[in-house]
mmCIF file of C-alpha atoms in Angstrom:
data_model
loop_
_atom_site.group_PDB
_atom_site.id
_atom_site.type_symbol
_atom_site.label_atom_id
_atom_site.label_comp_id
_atom_site.label_asym_id
_atom_site.label_seq_id
_atom_site.Cartn_x
_atom_site.Cartn_y
_atom_site.Cartn_z
ATOM 1 C CA UNK A 36 -67.796 44.459 87.439
ATOM 2 C CA UNK A 37 -66.143 41.699 85.452
ATOM 3 C CA UNK A 38 -65.253 40.537 81.988
ATOM 4 C CA UNK A 39 -65.483 37.541 79.812
ATOM 5 C CA UNK A 40 -62.646 36.880 77.393
ATOM 6 C CA UNK A 41 -62.889 34.498 74.493
ATOM 7 C CA UNK A 42 -59.943 33.339 72.442
ATOM 8 C CA UNK A 43 -59.464 33.352 69.551
ATOM 9 C CA UNK A 44 -61.615 35.987 68.049
ATOM 10 C CA UNK A 45 -61.519 34.447 64.649
ATOM 11 C CA UNK A 46 -60.846 30.733 63.856
ATOM 12 C CA UNK A 47 -60.318 29.371 60.409
ATOM 13 C CA UNK A 48 -60.063 25.619 60.196
ATOM 14 C CA UNK A 49 -59.996 22.782 57.762
ATOM 15 C CA UNK A 50 -62.717 20.058 57.274
ATOM 16 C CA UNK A 51 -62.237 17.219 59.846
ATOM 17 C CA UNK A 52 -60.031 19.337 62.080
ATOM 18 C CA UNK A 53 -60.391 19.379 65.786
ATOM 19 C CA UNK A 54 -60.676 22.993 67.006
ATOM 20 C CA UNK A 55 -60.648 24.381 70.577
ATOM 21 C CA UNK A 56 -62.244 27.578 71.784
ATOM 22 C CA UNK A 57 -61.420 29.028 75.194
ATOM 23 C CA UNK A 58 -63.439 31.214 77.534
ATOM 24 C CA UNK A 59 -62.261 33.014 80.752
ATOM 25 C CA UNK A 60 -64.344 34.970 83.243
ATOM 26 C CA UNK A 61 -63.439 37.046 86.359
ATOM 27 C CA UNK A 62 -66.929 37.463 87.631
ATOM 28 C CA UNK A 63 -66.332 34.532 89.998
ATOM 29 C CA UNK A 64 -69.484 33.039 88.539
ATOM 30 C CA UNK A 65 -70.219 29.317 89.175
ATOM 31 C CA UNK A 66 -72.165 28.669 85.973
ATOM 32 C CA UNK A 67 -70.746 28.932 82.396
ATOM 33 C CA UNK A 68 -72.304 28.240 79.018
ATOM 34 C CA UNK A 69 -71.440 27.716 75.417
ATOM 35 C CA UNK A 70 -73.902 28.784 72.719
ATOM 36 C CA UNK A 71 -73.771 28.621 68.976
ATOM 37 C CA UNK A 72 -75.303 31.403 66.833
ATOM 38 C CA UNK A 73 -75.690 31.008 63.052
ATOM 39 C CA UNK A 74 -75.949 34.108 61.037
ATOM 40 C CA UNK A 75 -79.215 35.974 61.739
ATOM 41 C CA UNK A 76 -80.453 33.133 64.004
ATOM 42 C CA UNK A 77 -80.979 32.634 67.641
ATOM 43 C CA UNK A 78 -78.945 31.089 70.458
ATOM 44 C CA UNK A 79 -78.531 27.380 70.739
ATOM 45 C CA UNK A 80 -77.102 25.886 73.932
ATOM 46 C CA UNK A 81 -74.207 23.415 73.329
ATOM 47 C CA UNK A 82 -72.900 22.729 76.851
ATOM 48 C CA UNK A 83 -73.098 24.313 80.280
ATOM 49 C CA UNK A 84 -71.404 23.795 83.619
ATOM 50 C CA UNK A 85 -72.697 24.590 87.090
ATOM 51 C CA UNK A 86 -69.388 24.162 88.807
ATOM 52 C CA UNK A 87 -65.721 23.130 88.243
ATOM 53 C CA UNK A 88 -65.467 19.740 86.561
ATOM 54 C CA UNK A 89 -69.253 19.562 85.901
ATOM 55 C CA UNK A 90 -70.657 19.263 82.430
ATOM 56 C CA UNK A 91 -74.279 19.348 81.211
ATOM 57 C CA UNK A 92 -75.268 18.714 77.603
ATOM 58 C CA UNK A 93 -77.485 21.248 75.835
ATOM 59 C CA UNK A 94 -79.598 20.813 72.788
ATOM 60 C CA UNK A 95 -76.694 20.905 70.264
ATOM 61 C CA UNK A 96 -73.916 18.846 72.143
ATOM 62 C CA UNK A 97 -73.364 16.302 69.351
ATOM 63 C CA UNK A 98 -70.126 17.098 67.591
ATOM 64 C CA UNK A 99 -68.752 19.007 70.516
ATOM 65 C CA UNK A 100 -66.758 18.355 73.715
ATOM 66 C CA UNK A 101 -66.306 20.719 76.676
ATOM 67 C CA UNK A 102 -64.148 20.948 79.659
ATOM 68 C CA UNK A 103 -64.345 23.069 82.822
ATOM 69 C CA UNK A 104 -60.893 22.650 84.381
ATOM 70 C CA UNK A 105 -61.335 25.450 86.842
ATOM 71 C CA UNK A 106 -64.032 27.810 87.959
ATOM 72 C CA UNK A 107 -62.889 30.712 85.771
ATOM 73 C CA UNK A 108 -62.443 28.811 82.498
ATOM 74 C CA UNK A 109 -64.539 26.796 80.119
ATOM 75 C CA UNK A 110 -63.276 25.294 76.896
ATOM 76 C CA UNK A 111 -65.209 24.014 73.905
ATOM 77 C CA UNK A 112 -63.843 21.598 71.272
ATOM 78 C CA UNK A 113 -65.305 21.111 67.852
ATOM 79 C CA UNK A 114 -64.444 17.454 67.408
ATOM 80 C CA UNK A 115 -64.482 17.372 63.588
ATOM 81 C CA UNK A 116 -65.135 20.596 61.803
ATOM 82 C CA UNK A 117 -67.670 20.470 58.940
ATOM 83 C CA UNK A 118 -66.865 21.958 55.531
ATOM 84 C CA UNK A 119 -68.376 25.370 54.986
ATOM 85 C CA UNK A 120 -69.398 25.650 58.555
ATOM 86 C CA UNK A 121 -69.742 29.275 59.630
ATOM 87 C CA UNK A 122 -71.013 30.370 63.107
ATOM 88 C CA UNK A 123 -70.338 32.541 66.145
ATOM 89 C CA UNK A 124 -69.681 30.748 69.362
ATOM 90 C CA UNK A 125 -70.689 32.734 72.489
ATOM 91 C CA UNK A 126 -69.535 31.966 75.985
ATOM 92 C CA UNK A 127 -71.571 33.291 78.940
ATOM 93 C CA UNK A 128 -71.385 33.089 82.683
ATOM 94 C CA UNK A 129 -73.863 33.628 85.500
ATOM 95 C CA UNK A 130 -74.330 33.307 89.207
ATOM 96 C CA UNK A 131 -76.476 30.265 89.389
ATOM 97 C CA UNK A 132 -79.653 30.952 87.350
ATOM 98 C CA UNK A 133 -79.375 34.744 87.453
ATOM 99 C CA UNK A 134 -78.360 37.188 84.660
ATOM 100 C CA UNK A 135 -75.959 35.783 81.994
ATOM 101 C CA UNK A 136 -73.073 37.888 80.851
ATOM 102 C CA UNK A 137 -71.822 37.137 77.397
ATOM 103 C CA UNK A 138 -68.302 37.242 75.838
ATOM 104 C CA UNK A 139 -67.532 38.956 72.586
ATOM 105 C CA UNK A 140 -67.683 35.563 70.625
ATOM 106 C CA UNK A 141 -65.463 33.461 68.506
ATOM 107 C CA UNK A 142 -66.164 33.547 64.777
ATOM 108 C CA UNK A 143 -65.553 30.212 63.181
ATOM 109 C CA UNK A 144 -65.083 29.496 59.400
ATOM 110 C CA UNK A 145 -64.330 26.065 58.089
ATOM 111 C CA UNK A 146 -62.808 25.839 54.569
ATOM 112 C CA UNK B 143 -89.078 20.430 80.509
ATOM 113 C CA UNK B 144 -89.052 24.203 80.603
ATOM 114 C CA UNK B 145 -89.768 26.135 77.425
ATOM 115 C CA UNK B 146 -90.184 29.651 76.121
ATOM 116 C CA UNK B 147 -92.321 30.674 73.157
ATOM 117 C CA UNK B 148 -91.779 33.841 71.204
ATOM 118 C CA UNK B 149 -94.417 33.712 68.426
ATOM 119 C CA UNK B 150 -93.079 36.498 66.203
ATOM 120 C CA UNK B 151 -89.891 35.945 64.339
ATOM 121 C CA UNK B 152 -89.860 39.422 62.827
ATOM 122 C CA UNK B 153 -91.720 42.583 63.865
ATOM 123 C CA UNK B 154 -91.516 45.628 61.647
ATOM 124 C CA UNK B 155 -92.904 48.952 62.634
ATOM 125 C CA UNK B 156 -92.491 52.694 62.099
ATOM 126 C CA UNK B 157 -90.508 54.893 64.421
ATOM 127 C CA UNK B 158 -92.815 56.346 67.049
ATOM 128 C CA UNK B 159 -95.314 53.549 67.172
ATOM 129 C CA UNK B 160 -95.682 51.255 70.273
ATOM 130 C CA UNK B 161 -93.757 48.039 70.635
ATOM 131 C CA UNK B 162 -95.006 44.809 71.992
ATOM 132 C CA UNK B 163 -93.042 41.549 71.735
ATOM 133 C CA UNK B 164 -94.735 38.446 73.017
ATOM 134 C CA UNK B 165 -93.267 35.857 75.411
ATOM 135 C CA UNK B 166 -95.028 33.033 77.095
ATOM 136 C CA UNK B 167 -93.331 30.236 79.065
ATOM 137 C CA UNK B 168 -93.883 26.774 80.609
ATOM 138 C CA UNK B 169 -92.226 25.557 83.778
ATOM 139 C CA UNK B 170 -93.167 23.455 86.788
ATOM 140 C CA UNK B 171 -91.068 25.736 88.931
ATOM 141 C CA UNK B 172 -93.288 28.022 91.046
ATOM 142 C CA UNK B 173 -90.778 30.972 91.236
ATOM 143 C CA UNK B 174 -89.118 31.305 87.811
ATOM 144 C CA UNK B 175 -86.878 34.235 86.811
ATOM 145 C CA UNK B 176 -87.907 35.795 83.405
ATOM 146 C CA UNK B 177 -85.518 37.833 81.422
ATOM 147 C CA UNK B 178 -85.390 39.910 78.255
ATOM 148 C CA UNK B 179 -82.034 40.157 76.476
ATOM 149 C CA UNK B 180 -81.249 42.385 73.556
ATOM 150 C CA UNK B 181 -78.618 41.721 70.835
ATOM 151 C CA UNK B 182 -77.728 44.614 68.453
ATOM 152 C CA UNK B 183 -75.938 43.789 65.123
ATOM 153 C CA UNK B 184 -72.481 42.538 65.619
ATOM 154 C CA UNK B 185 -72.691 42.629 69.377
ATOM 155 C CA UNK B 186 -73.350 40.036 71.949
ATOM 156 C CA UNK B 187 -76.627 39.626 73.931
ATOM 157 C CA UNK B 188 -76.928 41.731 77.080
ATOM 158 C CA UNK B 189 -79.650 41.883 79.774
ATOM 159 C CA UNK B 190 -82.476 44.413 79.096
ATOM 160 C CA UNK B 191 -84.704 43.619 82.100
ATOM 161 C CA UNK B 192 -85.614 40.825 84.392
ATOM 162 C CA UNK B 193 -88.265 39.826 86.965
ATOM 163 C CA UNK B 194 -89.336 37.160 89.336
ATOM 164 C CA UNK B 195 -92.224 39.047 91.094
ATOM 165 C CA UNK B 196 -95.738 38.328 89.989
ATOM 166 C CA UNK B 197 -97.786 41.276 88.621
ATOM 167 C CA UNK B 198 -94.921 43.831 89.168
ATOM 168 C CA UNK B 199 -93.906 46.105 86.249
ATOM 169 C CA UNK B 200 -90.157 46.178 85.545
ATOM 170 C CA UNK B 201 -88.675 48.969 83.506
ATOM 171 C CA UNK B 202 -85.323 49.824 81.953
ATOM 172 C CA UNK B 203 -84.167 52.049 79.121
ATOM 173 C CA UNK B 204 -87.778 52.834 78.155
ATOM 174 C CA UNK B 205 -88.845 49.242 77.934
ATOM 175 C CA UNK B 206 -91.166 47.519 80.425
ATOM 176 C CA UNK B 207 -92.480 44.097 81.170
ATOM 177 C CA UNK B 208 -94.778 42.496 83.770
ATOM 178 C CA UNK B 209 -94.547 38.935 84.808
ATOM 179 C CA UNK B 210 -98.025 37.362 84.889
ATOM 180 C CA UNK B 211 -97.805 33.856 86.419
ATOM 181 C CA UNK B 212 -101.555 33.361 85.823
ATOM 182 C CA UNK B 213 -101.084 33.455 82.057
ATOM 183 C CA UNK B 214 -97.291 32.452 82.058
ATOM 184 C CA UNK B 215 -96.453 35.594 80.190
ATOM 185 C CA UNK B 216 -93.754 38.212 80.156
ATOM 186 C CA UNK B 217 -94.353 40.542 77.170
ATOM 187 C CA UNK B 218 -91.979 43.384 76.372
ATOM 188 C CA UNK B 219 -93.367 46.798 75.679
ATOM 189 C CA UNK B 220 -92.253 50.261 74.765
ATOM 190 C CA UNK B 221 -94.482 53.239 74.193
ATOM 191 C CA UNK B 222 -92.649 54.695 71.264
ATOM 192 C CA UNK B 223 -90.050 52.820 69.057
ATOM 193 C CA UNK B 224 -86.787 54.457 68.120
ATOM 194 C CA UNK B 225 -84.569 53.477 65.236
ATOM 195 C CA UNK B 226 -81.907 52.373 67.707
ATOM 196 C CA UNK B 227 -84.306 49.766 69.155
ATOM 197 C CA UNK B 228 -83.790 47.659 65.958
ATOM 198 C CA UNK B 229 -82.168 44.448 67.310
ATOM 199 C CA UNK B 230 -82.837 40.817 68.205
ATOM 200 C CA UNK B 231 -84.753 40.263 71.427
ATOM 201 C CA UNK B 232 -84.723 37.052 73.426
ATOM 202 C CA UNK B 233 -87.045 36.050 76.162
ATOM 203 C CA UNK B 234 -85.452 33.670 78.690
ATOM 204 C CA UNK B 235 -86.543 31.535 81.627
ATOM 205 C CA UNK B 236 -84.718 30.310 84.692
ATOM 206 C CA UNK B 237 -86.768 27.585 86.286
ATOM 207 C CA UNK B 238 -84.615 24.985 87.867
ATOM 208 C CA UNK B 239 -80.894 24.777 87.261
ATOM 209 C CA UNK B 240 -80.557 26.135 83.755
ATOM 210 C CA UNK B 241 -81.720 29.026 81.537
ATOM 211 C CA UNK B 242 -83.900 28.347 78.534
ATOM 212 C CA UNK B 243 -83.936 30.985 75.734
ATOM 213 C CA UNK B 244 -86.746 31.652 73.201
ATOM 214 C CA UNK B 245 -86.027 31.597 69.555
ATOM 215 C CA UNK B 246 -85.834 35.431 69.458
ATOM 216 C CA UNK B 247 -87.758 38.183 67.773
ATOM 217 C CA UNK B 248 -86.109 40.553 65.414
ATOM 218 C CA UNK B 249 -87.416 44.065 65.799
ATOM 219 C CA UNK B 250 -87.023 46.282 62.723
ATOM 220 C CA UNK B 251 -87.841 49.946 63.285
ATOM 221 C CA UNK B 252 -88.285 52.007 60.037
ATOM 222 C CA UNK B 253 -88.079 55.759 59.662
#
């Protein structure tokens, strides 16, 4: 088995601030994903990466940057936090296009 | 591009009644993987079941689904709903090099 760790668990930011979320996995999966989930809503893909140093935009990439420095880690940056923004950011990993395993999420609140 | 359609946003039914959540998909890939993920309140999504074999029933935890390539469908069924089945259910497709999620169906089971 393996585990996905996301840090921090909670993130409170100020409007206009640059915020970074981190994800680590020990499954040795090649593909990693970042999703955003607004309260009660579905998953929206922000970025994914099929290998180290690869980045692919999802449907919601505007306003975000991502970085895959090594196989086990995938970071997401909110480039300019929007006032009153509130969402959960979920990281996931998979072996190619097989089952995705999700982390516990980072809950973001922008004041 | 690939797409997944879940027509019902919310399904409400009484405990003990059968469950059917609809999922249809579009892809040019001839051998897609189809998945059902479940997300309970305050938890992350996790795999419920998956299939890539045409016309073969897949079962897990009382739920079952059959991939029908002729109709591009992968409906989720259960013979008798339980209160603990209340959750958000996602159908997902792996066609080429990424996974596409449907918008999700919230299942609400009432006593």
